[in-house]
Tab-separated table of C-alpha atoms and ligand atoms in Angstrom:
chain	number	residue	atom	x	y	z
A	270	UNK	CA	-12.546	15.668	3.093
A	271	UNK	CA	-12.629	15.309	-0.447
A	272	UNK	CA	-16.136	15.300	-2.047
A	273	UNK	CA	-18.288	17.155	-5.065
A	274	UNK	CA	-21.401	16.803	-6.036
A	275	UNK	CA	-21.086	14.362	-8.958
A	276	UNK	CA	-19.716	11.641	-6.470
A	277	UNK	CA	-21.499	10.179	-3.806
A	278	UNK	CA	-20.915	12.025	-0.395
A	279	UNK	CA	-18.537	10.035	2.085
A	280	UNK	CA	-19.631	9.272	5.212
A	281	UNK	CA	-18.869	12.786	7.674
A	282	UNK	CA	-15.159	11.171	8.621
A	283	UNK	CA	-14.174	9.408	5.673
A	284	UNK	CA	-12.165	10.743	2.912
A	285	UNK	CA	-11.064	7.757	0.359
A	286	UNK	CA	-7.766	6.994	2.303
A	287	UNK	CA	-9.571	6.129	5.124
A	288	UNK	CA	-11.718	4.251	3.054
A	289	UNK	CA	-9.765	2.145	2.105
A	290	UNK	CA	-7.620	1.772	5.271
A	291	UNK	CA	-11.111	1.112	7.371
A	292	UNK	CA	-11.600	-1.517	4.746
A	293	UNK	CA	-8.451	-2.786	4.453
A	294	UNK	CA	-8.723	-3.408	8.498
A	295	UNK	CA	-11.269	-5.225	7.705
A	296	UNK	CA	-10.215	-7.769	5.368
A	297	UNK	CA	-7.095	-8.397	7.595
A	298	UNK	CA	-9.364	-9.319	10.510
A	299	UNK	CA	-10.575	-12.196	8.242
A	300	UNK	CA	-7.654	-13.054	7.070
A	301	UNK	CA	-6.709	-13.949	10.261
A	302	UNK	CA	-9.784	-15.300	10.851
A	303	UNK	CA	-9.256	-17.959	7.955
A	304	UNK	CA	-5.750	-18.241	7.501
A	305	UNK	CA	-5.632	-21.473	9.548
A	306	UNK	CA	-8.835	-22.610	7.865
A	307	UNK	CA	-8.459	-25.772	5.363
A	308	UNK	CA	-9.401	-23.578	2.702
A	309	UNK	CA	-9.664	-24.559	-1.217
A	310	UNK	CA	-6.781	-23.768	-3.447
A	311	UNK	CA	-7.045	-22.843	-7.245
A	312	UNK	CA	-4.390	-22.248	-9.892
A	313	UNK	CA	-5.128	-19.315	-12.663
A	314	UNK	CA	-2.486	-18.904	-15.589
A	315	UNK	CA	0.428	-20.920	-14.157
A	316	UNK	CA	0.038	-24.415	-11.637
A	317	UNK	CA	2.296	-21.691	-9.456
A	318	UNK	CA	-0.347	-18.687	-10.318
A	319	UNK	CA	-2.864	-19.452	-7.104
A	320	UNK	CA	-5.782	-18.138	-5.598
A	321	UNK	CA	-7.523	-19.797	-2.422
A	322	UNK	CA	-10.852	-19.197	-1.202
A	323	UNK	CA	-9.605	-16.733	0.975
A	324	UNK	CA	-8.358	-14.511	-1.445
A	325	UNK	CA	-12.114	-14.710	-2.496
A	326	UNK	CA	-13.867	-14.165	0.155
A	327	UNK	CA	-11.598	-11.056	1.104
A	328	UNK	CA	-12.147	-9.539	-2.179
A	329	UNK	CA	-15.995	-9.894	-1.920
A	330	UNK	CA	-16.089	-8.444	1.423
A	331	UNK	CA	-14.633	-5.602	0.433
A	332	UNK	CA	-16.434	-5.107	-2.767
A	333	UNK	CA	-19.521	-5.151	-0.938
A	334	UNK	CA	-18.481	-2.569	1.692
A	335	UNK	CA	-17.816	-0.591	-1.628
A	336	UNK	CA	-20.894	-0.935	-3.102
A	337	UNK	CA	-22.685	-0.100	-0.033
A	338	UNK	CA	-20.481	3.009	1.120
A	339	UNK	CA	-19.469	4.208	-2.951
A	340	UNK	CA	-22.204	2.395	-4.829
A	341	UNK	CA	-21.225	4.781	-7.935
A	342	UNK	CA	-17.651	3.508	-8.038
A	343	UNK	CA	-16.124	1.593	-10.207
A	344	UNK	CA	-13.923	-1.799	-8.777
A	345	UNK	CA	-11.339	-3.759	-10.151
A	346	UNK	CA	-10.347	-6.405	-8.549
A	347	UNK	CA	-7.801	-9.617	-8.579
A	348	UNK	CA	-10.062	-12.351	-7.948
A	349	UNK	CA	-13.814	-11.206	-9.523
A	350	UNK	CA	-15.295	-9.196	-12.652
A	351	UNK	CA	-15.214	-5.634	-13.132
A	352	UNK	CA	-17.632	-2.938	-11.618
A	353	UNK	CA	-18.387	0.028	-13.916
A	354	UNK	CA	-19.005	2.889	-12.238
A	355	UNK	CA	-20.563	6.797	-12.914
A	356	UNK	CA	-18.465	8.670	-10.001
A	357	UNK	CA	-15.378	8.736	-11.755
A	358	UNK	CA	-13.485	6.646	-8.471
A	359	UNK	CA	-12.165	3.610	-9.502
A	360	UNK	CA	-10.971	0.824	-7.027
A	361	UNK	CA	-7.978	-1.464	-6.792
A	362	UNK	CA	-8.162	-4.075	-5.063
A	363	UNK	CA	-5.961	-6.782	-4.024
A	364	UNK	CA	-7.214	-9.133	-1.451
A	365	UNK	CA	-4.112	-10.909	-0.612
A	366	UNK	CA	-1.107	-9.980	-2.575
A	367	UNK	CA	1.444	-12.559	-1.740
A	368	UNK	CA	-1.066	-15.141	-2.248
A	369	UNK	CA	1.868	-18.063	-2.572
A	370	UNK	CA	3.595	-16.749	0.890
A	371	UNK	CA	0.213	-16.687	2.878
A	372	UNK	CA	-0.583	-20.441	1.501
A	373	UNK	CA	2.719	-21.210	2.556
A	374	UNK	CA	2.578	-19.055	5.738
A	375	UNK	CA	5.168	-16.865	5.593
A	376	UNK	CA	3.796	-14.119	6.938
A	377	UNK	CA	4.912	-11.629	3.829
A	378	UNK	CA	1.520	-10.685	2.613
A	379	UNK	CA	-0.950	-7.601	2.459
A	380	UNK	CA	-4.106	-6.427	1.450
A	381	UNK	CA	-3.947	-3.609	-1.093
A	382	UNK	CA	-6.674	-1.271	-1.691
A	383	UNK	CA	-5.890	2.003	-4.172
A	384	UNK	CA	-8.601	4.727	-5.665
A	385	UNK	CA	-8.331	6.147	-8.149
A	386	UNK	CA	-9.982	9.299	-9.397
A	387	UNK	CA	-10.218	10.839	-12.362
A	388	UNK	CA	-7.233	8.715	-13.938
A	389	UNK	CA	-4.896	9.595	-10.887
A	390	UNK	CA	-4.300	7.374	-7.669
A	391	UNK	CA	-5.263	9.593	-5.339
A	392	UNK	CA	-5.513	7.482	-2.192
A	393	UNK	CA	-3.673	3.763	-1.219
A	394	UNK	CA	-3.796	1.586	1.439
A	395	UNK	CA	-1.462	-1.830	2.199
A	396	UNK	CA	-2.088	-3.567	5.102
A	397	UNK	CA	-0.032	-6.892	6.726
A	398	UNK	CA	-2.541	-8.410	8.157
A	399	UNK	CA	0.274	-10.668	10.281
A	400	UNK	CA	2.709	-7.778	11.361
A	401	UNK	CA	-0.306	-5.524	11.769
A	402	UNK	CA	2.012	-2.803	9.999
A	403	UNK	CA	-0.572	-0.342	8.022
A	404	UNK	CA	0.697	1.855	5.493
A	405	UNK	CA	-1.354	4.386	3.797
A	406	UNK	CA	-0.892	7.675	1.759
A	407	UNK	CA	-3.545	10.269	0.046
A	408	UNK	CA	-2.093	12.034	-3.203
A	409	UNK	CA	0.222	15.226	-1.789
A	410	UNK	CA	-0.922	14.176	1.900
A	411	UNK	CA	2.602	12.236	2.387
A	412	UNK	CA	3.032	8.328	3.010
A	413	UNK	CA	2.676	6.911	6.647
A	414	UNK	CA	2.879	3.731	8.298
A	415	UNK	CA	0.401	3.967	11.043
A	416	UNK	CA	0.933	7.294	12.442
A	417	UNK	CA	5.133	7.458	11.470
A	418	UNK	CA	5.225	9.440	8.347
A	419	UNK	CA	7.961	7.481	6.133
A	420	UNK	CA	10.904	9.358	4.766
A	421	UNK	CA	11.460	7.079	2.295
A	422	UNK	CA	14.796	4.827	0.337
A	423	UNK	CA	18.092	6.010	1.942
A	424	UNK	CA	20.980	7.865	-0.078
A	425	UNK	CA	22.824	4.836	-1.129
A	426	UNK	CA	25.792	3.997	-3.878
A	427	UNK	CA	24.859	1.756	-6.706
A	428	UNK	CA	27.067	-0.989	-5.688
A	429	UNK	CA	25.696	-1.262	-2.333
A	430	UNK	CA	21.835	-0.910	-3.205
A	431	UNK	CA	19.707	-3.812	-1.961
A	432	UNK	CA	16.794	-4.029	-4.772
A	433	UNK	CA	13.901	-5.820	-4.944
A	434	UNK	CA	12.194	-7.767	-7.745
A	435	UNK	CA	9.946	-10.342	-8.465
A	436	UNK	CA	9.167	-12.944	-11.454
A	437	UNK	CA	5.788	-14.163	-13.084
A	438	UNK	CA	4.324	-16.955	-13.134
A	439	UNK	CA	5.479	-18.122	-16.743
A	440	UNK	CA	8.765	-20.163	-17.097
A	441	UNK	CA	9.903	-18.402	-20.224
A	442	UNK	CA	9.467	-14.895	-18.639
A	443	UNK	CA	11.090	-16.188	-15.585
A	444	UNK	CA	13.931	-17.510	-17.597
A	445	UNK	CA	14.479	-13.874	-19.189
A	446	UNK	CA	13.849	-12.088	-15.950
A	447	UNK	CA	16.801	-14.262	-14.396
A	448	UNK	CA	18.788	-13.433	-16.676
A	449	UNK	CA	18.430	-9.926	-15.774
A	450	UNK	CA	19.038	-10.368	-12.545
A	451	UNK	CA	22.264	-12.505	-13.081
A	452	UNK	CA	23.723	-9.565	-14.986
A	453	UNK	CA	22.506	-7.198	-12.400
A	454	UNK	CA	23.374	-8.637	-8.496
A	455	UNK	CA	27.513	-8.112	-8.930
A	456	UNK	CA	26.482	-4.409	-10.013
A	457	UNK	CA	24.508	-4.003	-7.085
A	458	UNK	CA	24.751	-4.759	-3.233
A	459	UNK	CA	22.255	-7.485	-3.078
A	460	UNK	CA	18.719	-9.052	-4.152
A	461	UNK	CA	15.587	-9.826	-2.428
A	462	UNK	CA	12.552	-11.438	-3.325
A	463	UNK	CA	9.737	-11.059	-0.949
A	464	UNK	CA	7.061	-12.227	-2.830
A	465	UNK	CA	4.770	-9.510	-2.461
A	466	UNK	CA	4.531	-6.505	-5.113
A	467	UNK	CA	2.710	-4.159	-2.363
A	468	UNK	CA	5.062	-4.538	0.393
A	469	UNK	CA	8.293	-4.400	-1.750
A	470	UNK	CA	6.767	-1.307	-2.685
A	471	UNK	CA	6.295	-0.221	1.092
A	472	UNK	CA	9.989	-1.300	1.575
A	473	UNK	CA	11.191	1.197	-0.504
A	474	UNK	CA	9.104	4.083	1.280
A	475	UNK	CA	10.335	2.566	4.627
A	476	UNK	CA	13.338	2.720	3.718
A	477	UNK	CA	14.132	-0.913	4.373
A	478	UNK	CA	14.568	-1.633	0.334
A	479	UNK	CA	16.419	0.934	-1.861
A	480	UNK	CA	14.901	0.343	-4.679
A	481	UNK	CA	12.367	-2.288	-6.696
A	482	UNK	CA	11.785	-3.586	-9.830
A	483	UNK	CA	8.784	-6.081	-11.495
A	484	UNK	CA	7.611	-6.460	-14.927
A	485	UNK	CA	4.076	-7.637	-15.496
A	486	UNK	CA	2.114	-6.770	-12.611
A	487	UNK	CA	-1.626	-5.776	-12.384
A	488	UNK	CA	-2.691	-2.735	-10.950
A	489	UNK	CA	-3.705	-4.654	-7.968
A	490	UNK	CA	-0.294	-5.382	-7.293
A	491	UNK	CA	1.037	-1.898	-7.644
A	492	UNK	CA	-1.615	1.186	-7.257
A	493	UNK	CA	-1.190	1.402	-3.705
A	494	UNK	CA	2.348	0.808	-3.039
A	495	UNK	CA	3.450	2.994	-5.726
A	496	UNK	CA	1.582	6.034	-4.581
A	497	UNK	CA	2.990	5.205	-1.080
A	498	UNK	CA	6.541	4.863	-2.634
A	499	UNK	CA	5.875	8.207	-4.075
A	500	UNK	CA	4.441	10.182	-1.291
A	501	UNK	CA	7.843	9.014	0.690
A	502	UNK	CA	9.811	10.666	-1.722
A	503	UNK	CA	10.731	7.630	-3.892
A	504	UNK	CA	11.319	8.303	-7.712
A	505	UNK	CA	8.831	6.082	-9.456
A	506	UNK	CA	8.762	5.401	-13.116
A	507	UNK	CA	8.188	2.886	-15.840
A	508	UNK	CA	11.755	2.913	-16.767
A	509	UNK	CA	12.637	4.918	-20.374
A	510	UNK	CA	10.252	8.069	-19.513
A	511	UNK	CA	6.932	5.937	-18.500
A	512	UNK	CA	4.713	5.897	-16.195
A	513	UNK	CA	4.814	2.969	-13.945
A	514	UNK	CA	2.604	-0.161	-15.436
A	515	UNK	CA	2.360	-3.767	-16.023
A	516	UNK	CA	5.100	-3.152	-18.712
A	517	UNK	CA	7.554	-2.283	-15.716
A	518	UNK	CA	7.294	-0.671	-12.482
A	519	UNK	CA	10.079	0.582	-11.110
A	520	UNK	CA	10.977	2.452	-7.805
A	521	UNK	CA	14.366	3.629	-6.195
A	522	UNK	CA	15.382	7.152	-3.856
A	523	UNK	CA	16.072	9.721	-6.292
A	524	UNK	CA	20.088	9.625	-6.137
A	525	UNK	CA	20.024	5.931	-6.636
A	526	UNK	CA	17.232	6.411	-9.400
A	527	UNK	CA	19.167	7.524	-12.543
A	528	UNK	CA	21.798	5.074	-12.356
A	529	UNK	CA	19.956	2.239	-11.734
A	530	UNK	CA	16.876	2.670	-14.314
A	531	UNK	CA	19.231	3.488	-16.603
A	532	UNK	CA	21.802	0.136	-16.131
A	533	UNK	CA	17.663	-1.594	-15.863
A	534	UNK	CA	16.668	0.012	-19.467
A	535	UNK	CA	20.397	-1.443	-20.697
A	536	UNK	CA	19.824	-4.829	-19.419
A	537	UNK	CA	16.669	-5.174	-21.114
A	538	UNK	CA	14.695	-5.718	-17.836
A	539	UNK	CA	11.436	-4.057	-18.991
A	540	UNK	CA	11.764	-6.271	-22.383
A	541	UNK	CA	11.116	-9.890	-20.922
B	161	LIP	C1	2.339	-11.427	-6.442
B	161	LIP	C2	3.106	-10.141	-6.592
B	161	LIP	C3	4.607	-10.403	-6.598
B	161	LIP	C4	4.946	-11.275	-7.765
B	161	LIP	C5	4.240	-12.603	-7.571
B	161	LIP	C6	2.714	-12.411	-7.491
B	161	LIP	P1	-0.169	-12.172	-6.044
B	161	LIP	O1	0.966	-11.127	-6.501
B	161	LIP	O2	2.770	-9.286	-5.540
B	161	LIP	O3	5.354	-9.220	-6.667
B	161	LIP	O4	6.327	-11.441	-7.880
B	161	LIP	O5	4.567	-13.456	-8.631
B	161	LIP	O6	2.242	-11.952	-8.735
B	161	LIP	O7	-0.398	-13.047	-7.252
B	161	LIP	O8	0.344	-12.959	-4.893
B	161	LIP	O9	-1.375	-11.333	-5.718
C-alpha cells in the first residue's frame, strides 16, 4: 500500500488504484441507475459538445467520496471547478467519457478516474458501466481488465493496422483532422471511431485496437487509459519526442509505433 506521512493515510485495503476502481464502481451503479432517466441535456463549446445531468451528478458523487476518503487531494474534473489540494495526489476525473454515445445509448462509454502523484499518473481506472468490463493499472503494477492482466496491441504491419481516432467538437478542427485521416486510411488497414477517448485507449491495451490517435483531449479523457495503454506494453507518446497531452496523444504496440507516429508527425496530425 502506498502511503507517507505527508498524505493522508488510505483506508487499511486501499491503495489509490483501488481507489479509484471502488469509486469508479460506484459511479457505474448510477449510471445505470439514471441512464433511462429523462435527464437534462446541456451543450458546452460546440451544440455537439454535451453534458447531461448525469454526467453531473456522477462527477459530484465521486468528488465527494474524494473529499471524504483524500480530503487533502487535489480534483480535476470534466464537469465542475477545480480542488486544490496539499497531499501532492491529484485526481482525474471523467464521469462519463463518451457523453454523446451514452445520450444516444450506445453502450460505448466509461467512467475514468486517474491519480496522479507527484506529477506522475501513478494509478487509473476505466470502467463500462454497460459491459461491466473494468480495467485498471497502478504505475509498474501492469494493466488488467478485471483480474486478466492485458498483454497489450498485437505485432501488426502498417498496412493492416486498425487505428483509432477521434475529432473535436469544432468544425474547422474537424475539417483538418479529416483530412488527416483521408490521407491516412489507404496507408493503413482500417479506421474506427468509438467515441470514447478512455476506451480507445483500453482497446489498444486489449489488444482489440492497434493503435490510437486524438488531438485535443483533456486529461480526463486520457490519464487513465494512457497509463493502462502503457502498463500493457503499448508505446505511448505525444508524437515528435512528447509526452502524451491535449496537443496529441498517441498510442500503438511498439513495432507498429515508429512507423506510424512517424507517417502521423508527416501528415500533420498533431498540427490541426
Ligand atoms: C469524448 C472523447 C472522445 C472524443 C469526443 C469526446 P467526452 O469525451 O472521449 O475521444 O473524440 O469528441 O471529447 O466529451 O464524451 O467526455
Amino acid at each position: 500500500m502506498w502511503c507517507d506521512g505527508s498524505v493522508t493515510p488510505l483506508p487499511p485495503t486501499t491503495t489509490l488504484t483501488e481507489l479509484a476502481t471502488q469509486l469508479a464502481l460506484g459511479a457505474g451503479e448510477l449510471i445505470r441507475t439514471h441512464r433511462h432517466d429523462h435527464f437534462a441535456i446541456d451543450t458546452k463549446s460546440t451544440p455537439t459538445d454535451v453534458v447531461t445531468e448525469v454526467d453531473r451528478t456522477v462527477e459530484a458523487y465521486i468528488r465527494g467520496e474524494l473529499a471524504r476518503q483524500r480530503p487533502d487531494d487535489a480534483v480535476v474534473g470534466e464537469e465542475a471547478d477545480d480542488r486544490e489540494g496539499t497531499s501532492g495526489v491529484r485526481w482525474f476525473v471523467d464521469p462519463i467519457d463518451g457523453t454523446v454515445n451514452f445520450v444516444l445509448g450506445l453502450p460505448q462509454y466509461a467512467v475514468s478516474i486517474a491519480a496522479e502523484l507527484d506529477g506522475r499518473i501513478v494509478a487509473g481506472c476505466v470502467h463500462n458501466p454497460i459491459s461491466g468490463e473494468l480495467f485498471h493499472a497502478s504505475l509498474g503494477g501492469g494493466a488488467f481488465a478485471g483480474d486478466e492482466r492485458l498483454g497489450g496491441p498485437r505485432q501488426v504491419a502498417l498496412a493492416r493496422a486498425v487505428v483509432g481516432t477521434g475529432f473535436g467538437y469544432d468544425a474547422a478542427r474537424r475539417a483538418r483532422q479529416v483530412a488527416v485521416v483521408a490521407t491516412l486510411l489507404p496507408r493503413i488497414g482500417d479506421i474506427r471511431r468509438i467515441g470514447s477517448a478512455a476506451l480507445d485507449l483500453c482497446a489498444v491495451a486489449a489488444g482489440r485496437l492497434d493503435a490510437y490517435f486524438e488531438v485535443g483531449l483533456n486529461p480526463w479523457d486520457w490519464s487513465a487509459g494512457v497509463l493502462i495503454a502503457s502498463e500493457a506494453g503499448a508505446t505511448v507518446s505525444g508524437l515528435r519526442g512528447r509526452p502524451p497531452s491535449g496537443t496529441m496523444t498517441a498510442v500503438a504496440g511498439p513495432g507498429l509505433a515508429p512507423e506510424l507516429f512517424a507517417l502521423l508527425e508527416e501528415l500533420g496530425a498533431d498540427d490541426v
